[in-house]
XYZ file of C-alpha atoms in Angstrom:
429
model
C 18.863 -36.952 -4.909
C 15.815 -37.304 -2.679
C 13.764 -38.881 -5.448
C 16.461 -41.467 -6.205
C 16.765 -42.271 -2.523
C 13.012 -42.734 -2.294
C 12.949 -45.215 -5.164
C 15.942 -47.117 -3.792
C 14.246 -47.335 -0.431
C 11.066 -48.737 -1.985
C 13.024 -51.435 -3.870
C 14.810 -52.313 -0.648
C 11.473 -52.636 1.193
C 10.065 -54.862 -1.535
C 13.063 -57.252 -1.393
C 12.996 -57.279 2.431
C 9.262 -57.983 2.450
C 9.701 -60.841 -0.083
C 12.435 -62.461 2.018
C 10.493 -62.134 5.272
C 7.326 -63.342 3.576
C 9.116 -66.386 2.173
C 10.496 -67.322 5.582
C 7.091 -66.905 7.159
C 5.345 -68.952 4.546
C 3.640 -66.036 2.785
C 3.659 -65.251 -0.927
C 6.930 -63.289 -1.397
C 5.424 -60.980 -4.092
C 2.441 -60.058 -1.979
C 4.531 -59.512 1.158
C 7.080 -57.405 -0.692
C 4.333 -55.270 -2.279
C 2.641 -54.659 1.091
C 5.849 -53.527 2.794
C 6.848 -51.326 -0.141
C 3.362 -49.827 -0.269
C 3.463 -49.021 3.420
C 6.816 -47.343 2.968
C 5.493 -45.257 0.054
C 2.526 -44.158 2.116
C 4.809 -43.028 4.928
C 6.971 -41.056 2.588
C 3.996 -39.448 0.893
C 1.960 -38.497 3.912
C 4.551 -38.141 6.643
C 7.753 -37.149 4.956
C 6.353 -35.042 2.106
C 7.896 -37.183 -0.677
C 7.153 -36.160 -4.234
C 4.310 -37.996 -5.876
C 6.146 -37.415 -9.122
C 8.936 -39.760 -7.906
C 6.305 -42.522 -7.794
C 5.288 -41.926 -11.396
C 2.274 -39.721 -10.581
C 1.607 -36.325 -12.135
C 1.073 -33.930 -9.165
C 4.038 -32.744 -7.195
C 3.445 -32.027 -3.496
C 4.447 -28.524 -2.361
C 5.871 -27.732 1.029
C 4.022 -24.846 2.719
C 7.067 -24.240 4.882
C 8.699 -22.549 1.902
C 6.278 -19.619 2.151
C 6.802 -19.495 5.932
C 10.570 -19.615 5.587
C 10.672 -16.856 2.995
C 8.511 -14.647 5.200
C 10.738 -15.231 8.197
C 13.921 -14.537 6.284
C 12.742 -11.502 4.314
C 10.062 -9.870 6.447
C 12.005 -6.647 7.031
C 12.809 -6.285 3.355
C 9.179 -6.936 2.424
C 7.870 -4.357 4.922
C 10.343 -1.802 3.514
C 9.237 -2.674 0.016
C 5.588 -2.405 0.994
C 6.057 1.113 2.395
C 8.667 2.499 -0.002
C 7.020 0.925 -3.035
C 3.840 2.974 -2.610
C 3.375 5.670 -5.249
C 2.507 8.179 -2.536
C 5.827 7.462 -0.809
C 7.499 8.934 -3.891
C 5.294 12.099 -3.772
C 5.502 13.083 -0.071
C 8.036 13.084 2.735
C 8.367 9.707 4.473
C 9.004 9.883 8.224
C 10.174 6.612 9.729
C 10.402 5.610 13.416
C 7.054 7.100 14.406
C 6.126 5.004 17.409
C 2.787 6.651 17.941
C 2.794 10.450 17.575
C 5.384 13.119 16.716
C 5.314 16.881 16.275
C 5.571 18.142 12.733
C 8.899 19.790 11.770
C 7.759 23.416 11.879
C 9.462 26.055 14.045
C 8.273 29.639 13.766
C 10.611 32.412 14.847
C 8.848 35.598 15.884
C 9.837 39.143 14.954
C 12.379 40.975 17.121
C 15.190 42.426 15.043
C 16.026 45.918 16.353
C 18.754 48.567 16.566
C 21.714 47.645 18.730
C 21.984 48.788 22.343
C 23.981 47.455 25.318
C 20.765 46.542 27.096
C 19.427 42.993 26.717
C 16.071 43.198 24.983
C 14.356 39.888 24.325
C 11.278 39.657 22.148
C 7.768 40.235 23.445
C 6.976 36.493 23.400
C 6.711 34.024 20.569
C 10.462 34.005 19.898
C 10.321 30.292 19.123
C 7.025 28.537 18.525
C 6.955 24.790 17.808
C 4.166 23.504 15.572
C 1.193 21.866 17.280
C 0.335 19.603 14.396
C 1.073 15.958 15.058
C 1.771 12.999 12.840
C -0.018 9.989 14.339
C 0.221 6.466 13.011
C -2.372 3.673 13.197
C -1.888 0.006 12.532
C -3.517 -1.722 9.593
C -3.394 -5.399 8.810
C -3.967 -7.865 5.970
C -4.597 -11.498 6.799
C -4.678 -14.347 4.314
C -5.474 -18.057 4.319
C -3.219 -19.771 1.749
C -4.336 -23.141 0.400
C -1.752 -24.580 -2.007
C -4.428 -26.827 -3.549
C -5.766 -23.836 -5.441
C -2.538 -23.793 -7.427
C -2.789 -27.431 -8.417
C -5.043 -27.117 -11.479
C -4.665 -23.394 -12.171
C -2.374 -21.601 -14.570
C 0.016 -20.882 -11.690
C 0.894 -24.582 -11.351
C 4.095 -23.947 -13.336
C 5.385 -21.929 -10.362
C 5.668 -25.082 -8.190
C 8.641 -27.411 -8.316
C 8.722 -29.539 -11.443
C 9.665 -33.025 -12.484
C 11.712 -35.301 -10.352
C 11.897 -32.967 -7.336
C 15.645 -32.496 -7.832
C 15.361 -28.701 -7.569
C 12.676 -28.573 -4.911
C 14.366 -26.114 -2.550
C 15.138 -23.650 -5.326
C 11.688 -23.852 -6.884
C 9.908 -23.669 -3.538
C 11.887 -20.528 -2.819
C 10.969 -19.075 -6.189
C 7.288 -19.861 -5.705
C 7.279 -18.456 -2.160
C 8.878 -15.221 -3.390
C 6.302 -14.990 -6.136
C 3.418 -15.468 -3.647
C 4.723 -12.749 -1.287
C 5.496 -10.340 -4.095
C 1.893 -10.572 -5.271
C 0.564 -10.182 -1.699
C 2.716 -7.066 -1.190
C 1.440 -5.604 -4.471
C -2.164 -6.162 -3.374
C -1.598 -4.421 -0.017
C 0.240 -1.565 -1.722
C -2.688 -1.079 -4.101
C -5.197 -0.781 -1.255
C -3.061 1.578 0.808
C -2.201 3.787 -2.143
C -5.619 3.870 -3.858
C -7.881 3.740 -0.795
C -6.182 4.723 2.453
C -3.622 7.384 1.604
C -6.056 10.063 0.401
C -9.553 8.776 1.233
C -8.812 7.383 4.702
C -11.214 8.542 7.449
C -11.555 8.435 11.217
C -13.227 5.096 11.893
C -14.749 6.436 15.120
C -17.169 8.470 12.975
C -18.821 5.299 11.642
C -22.052 4.322 13.438
C -23.246 0.748 13.743
C -25.896 0.028 11.159
C -29.520 -0.043 12.317
C -32.344 -1.324 10.130
C -34.633 1.298 11.560
C -32.356 4.218 10.799
C -31.793 6.289 7.646
C -28.372 7.441 6.526
C -27.395 10.644 4.756
C -25.215 10.708 1.655
C -21.540 9.884 2.236
C -22.163 8.779 5.839
C -20.078 5.900 7.209
C -21.437 2.842 8.961
C -20.129 -0.394 10.396
C -21.781 -3.554 9.197
C -20.999 -7.249 9.755
C -20.681 -9.522 6.750
C -19.277 -13.046 6.729
C -18.633 -12.825 10.441
C -16.312 -9.830 10.035
C -16.864 -6.140 10.800
C -16.728 -3.987 7.668
C -17.016 -0.242 7.036
C -19.372 1.098 4.386
C -20.139 4.526 2.956
C -23.463 5.623 1.545
C -22.701 6.394 -2.124
C -26.300 6.624 -3.311
C -26.165 10.387 -3.550
C -29.094 10.768 -1.154
C -30.514 9.577 2.126
C -31.261 5.888 2.411
C -34.605 4.607 3.643
C -35.006 2.315 6.630
C -33.897 -1.233 5.977
C -31.632 -0.472 3.018
C -28.534 -2.314 4.079
C -25.338 -3.257 2.215
C -26.886 -6.729 1.776
C -30.301 -5.676 0.533
C -29.168 -2.616 -1.533
C -25.452 -3.111 -2.327
C -25.484 -0.455 -5.054
C -26.100 2.202 -2.426
C -23.095 1.293 -0.305
C -19.377 1.043 -0.898
C -17.112 -1.105 1.224
C -14.472 1.294 2.537
C -12.849 -0.915 5.157
C -9.342 -0.160 3.809
C -10.082 3.569 4.276
C -10.907 3.068 7.962
C -7.290 2.237 8.929
C -6.146 5.814 9.371
C -7.305 9.299 8.310
C -5.883 10.201 4.909
C -5.016 13.488 3.272
C -8.629 14.210 2.306
C -9.678 14.057 5.958
C -6.871 16.459 6.858
C -8.003 18.891 4.158
C -11.633 18.616 5.253
C -10.642 19.350 8.851
C -8.538 22.344 7.753
C -11.437 23.804 5.731
C -13.753 23.293 8.707
C -11.265 25.214 10.839
C -11.288 28.246 8.511
C -8.740 27.294 5.850
C -9.838 28.658 2.490
C -9.406 26.949 -0.869
C -8.049 28.932 -3.807
C -10.679 29.728 -6.433
C -9.477 27.780 -9.459
C -12.830 26.770 -10.864
C -13.753 23.532 -12.569
C -11.330 21.982 -15.034
C -13.071 20.858 -18.174
C -10.491 21.389 -20.960
C -6.936 22.475 -21.665
C -7.514 26.163 -21.239
C -9.300 25.866 -17.881
C -6.608 23.451 -16.652
C -3.772 25.832 -17.506
C -5.607 28.726 -15.825
C -6.349 26.656 -12.680
C -2.802 25.361 -12.168
C -1.288 28.792 -12.828
C -3.700 30.439 -10.370
C -2.856 27.923 -7.660
C 0.878 28.477 -8.192
C 0.530 32.242 -7.973
C -1.524 31.999 -4.779
C 1.461 30.370 -3.021
C 3.549 32.657 -0.822
C 6.341 34.322 -2.829
C 9.220 32.600 -0.945
C 7.769 29.224 -1.909
C 7.283 30.346 -5.512
C 10.924 31.256 -5.673
C 11.988 27.925 -4.185
C 9.741 25.840 -6.460
C 6.162 24.628 -6.176
C 4.804 21.149 -6.769
C 1.098 20.527 -7.450
C -0.373 17.059 -7.152
C -3.414 16.244 -9.244
C -5.345 13.357 -10.681
C -4.315 12.048 -14.065
C -7.594 13.448 -15.376
C -6.584 16.998 -14.610
C -2.934 16.588 -15.594
C -4.110 15.227 -18.974
C -6.244 18.330 -19.400
C -3.156 20.427 -18.619
C -1.133 18.594 -21.254
C -3.861 19.373 -23.749
C -3.594 23.020 -22.843
C 0.143 23.361 -23.193
C 0.998 21.232 -26.229
C 1.899 24.331 -28.218
C 3.907 25.803 -25.338
C 6.138 22.925 -24.225
C 9.000 23.711 -26.614
C 8.941 27.395 -25.704
C 9.004 26.856 -21.974
C 11.353 23.831 -21.875
C 15.017 24.273 -20.893
C 17.574 21.505 -20.367
C 16.934 21.657 -16.588
C 13.191 21.460 -17.099
C 13.648 18.546 -19.488
C 15.407 16.611 -16.677
C 12.514 17.316 -14.342
C 10.013 16.222 -16.978
C 11.808 12.888 -17.235
C 10.795 12.337 -13.594
C 7.171 12.636 -14.648
C 6.541 16.270 -13.813
C 4.787 18.738 -16.088
C 6.006 22.388 -16.246
C 3.362 25.073 -15.820
C 3.847 27.857 -18.392
C 3.875 31.334 -16.891
C 5.602 30.284 -13.659
C 9.208 31.078 -14.658
C 9.925 27.307 -14.563
C 9.179 27.220 -10.847
C 5.796 25.471 -10.943
C 5.363 21.810 -11.760
C 2.511 19.327 -11.763
C 3.044 15.742 -10.633
C 0.164 13.371 -11.510
C -0.730 11.195 -8.511
C -2.258 7.743 -8.604
C -3.464 8.241 -5.031
C -5.707 11.103 -6.217
C -7.634 8.891 -8.617
C -11.293 9.508 -7.904
C -10.687 13.051 -6.663
C -10.302 16.316 -8.604
C -8.585 18.195 -5.813
C -5.404 20.120 -6.675
C -2.840 20.207 -3.856
C 0.120 22.654 -3.968
C 3.098 23.067 -1.713
C 6.853 23.691 -1.666
C 8.896 21.184 -3.660
C 11.592 19.220 -1.867
C 14.478 17.201 -3.261
C 13.316 14.200 -5.187
C 10.326 16.181 -6.467
C 8.246 15.565 -3.352
C 5.831 17.652 -1.321
C 7.937 19.141 1.447
C 4.757 19.868 3.408
C 2.977 16.498 3.187
C 4.149 13.581 5.376
C 3.573 9.848 5.526
C 4.662 8.325 8.817
C 5.570 4.748 9.452
C 7.757 2.715 11.812
C 9.886 0.248 9.940
C 11.692 -0.766 13.141
C 8.577 -1.363 15.181
C 7.187 -4.740 16.212
C 3.901 -3.465 14.830
C 5.375 -3.804 11.332
C 5.364 -7.545 11.091
C 4.779 -10.471 8.816
C 3.668 -13.578 10.641
C 2.731 -17.076 9.501
C 0.982 -20.038 11.147
C 1.071 -23.529 9.650
C -2.104 -25.560 9.726
C -2.587 -29.150 8.550
C -3.438 -28.248 4.923
C -3.276 -24.457 4.851
C -1.111 -21.550 5.917
C -2.343 -18.472 7.775
C -0.344 -15.334 6.977
C -0.663 -11.803 8.293
C 0.949 -8.407 7.622
C 0.716 -5.477 10.032
C 1.896 -1.999 9.072
C 1.940 1.347 10.917
C 0.821 4.299 8.781
C -0.116 7.925 9.252
C -0.494 11.094 7.193
C -0.235 14.778 8.093
C 0.195 18.296 6.720
C 3.171 19.998 8.404
C 2.187 23.623 7.838
C -1.160 24.937 6.609
C 0.552 28.220 5.757
C 2.585 26.414 3.121
C -0.512 24.686 1.649
C -2.807 25.710 -1.164
C -5.629 23.623 -2.579
C -8.050 24.269 -5.468
C -11.788 24.602 -4.858
C -12.529 21.765 -7.292
C -13.033 18.655 -5.142
């Protein structure tokens, strides 16, 4: 409809220009062409008319479609971003964390005794609330979207085609496609980098060319006008002047890990505070994998064994376990266990069908085994991811420029272990 209207308007302008030109003594064809050309320019550059309607090959795309989609669906996209993370399917998700909240652990002290008519309260410690806190931090992802990059690329088919008759529908489809891909990218970084490997950014020192840095140490370093976080991955101490620019192989950009401390940081802090890892040894084949997972299960307190234990591991270690139990799966599989296996869990032989391994994408790059009580939905009842889906801090914002669109996503995230007493980890890191 809009394309037909544009062509009709141009014809009208040409005729009007010819008439006015004839009355004024000008060449009617020239006058009509000038007025029609001016009208076309106005439609193209000021009204966003389709170049296709003028017989040209490139169809202009309205950036407002991306903005409109974000405004209309921002809550759904934030929910998708958080709930779509693999780790959100492996741990307990706690919404509405504004800043900090106490973990759900209440310890009831001993005090059961023979009856007497006298009131005899306990000696203290009747009810003890856990001191562990779930704290969220805000991370962001900002983008500069230039639709011209889609013009000559393979994604050009995503823009509105032909005569512009379905522009609104196709702009909506393209905008949804753009945001879906953006959400996937943010999910990947949170899941693969932040969730497990996140660290306290206050431990990163500003880089100095005169200093040396020990293995695994964090620094802050400015590149491209932005502050980044790097970790020394050289395996040794750097020498003075070896910066991320001059010796990039010695440094890894870990900016996504600096958003909030992840599960690895929590485990490191627990070990520093006296928590002991279970001796499971290194996993190198099927036999050592089966022995390690079984040992970790049996080191869990008996009440948790009876309830059911879930062990998270990398796919490397779960694959070793599969190698070690190929000849045992039929023997140890019951109809109930088969249903659990359909959810991606692996039964551990020798645990009376109470121990299961759940491979975790967020543990890629680590060989740590993490065991805890299993909750409904085959999640760790003891591991928490906090967020605040109702908070203003969880936002998607856009800003329209002349030729580009600025877009930003902000998300609150935090991780915590509710009860160290219900946690067991292997000594393989």
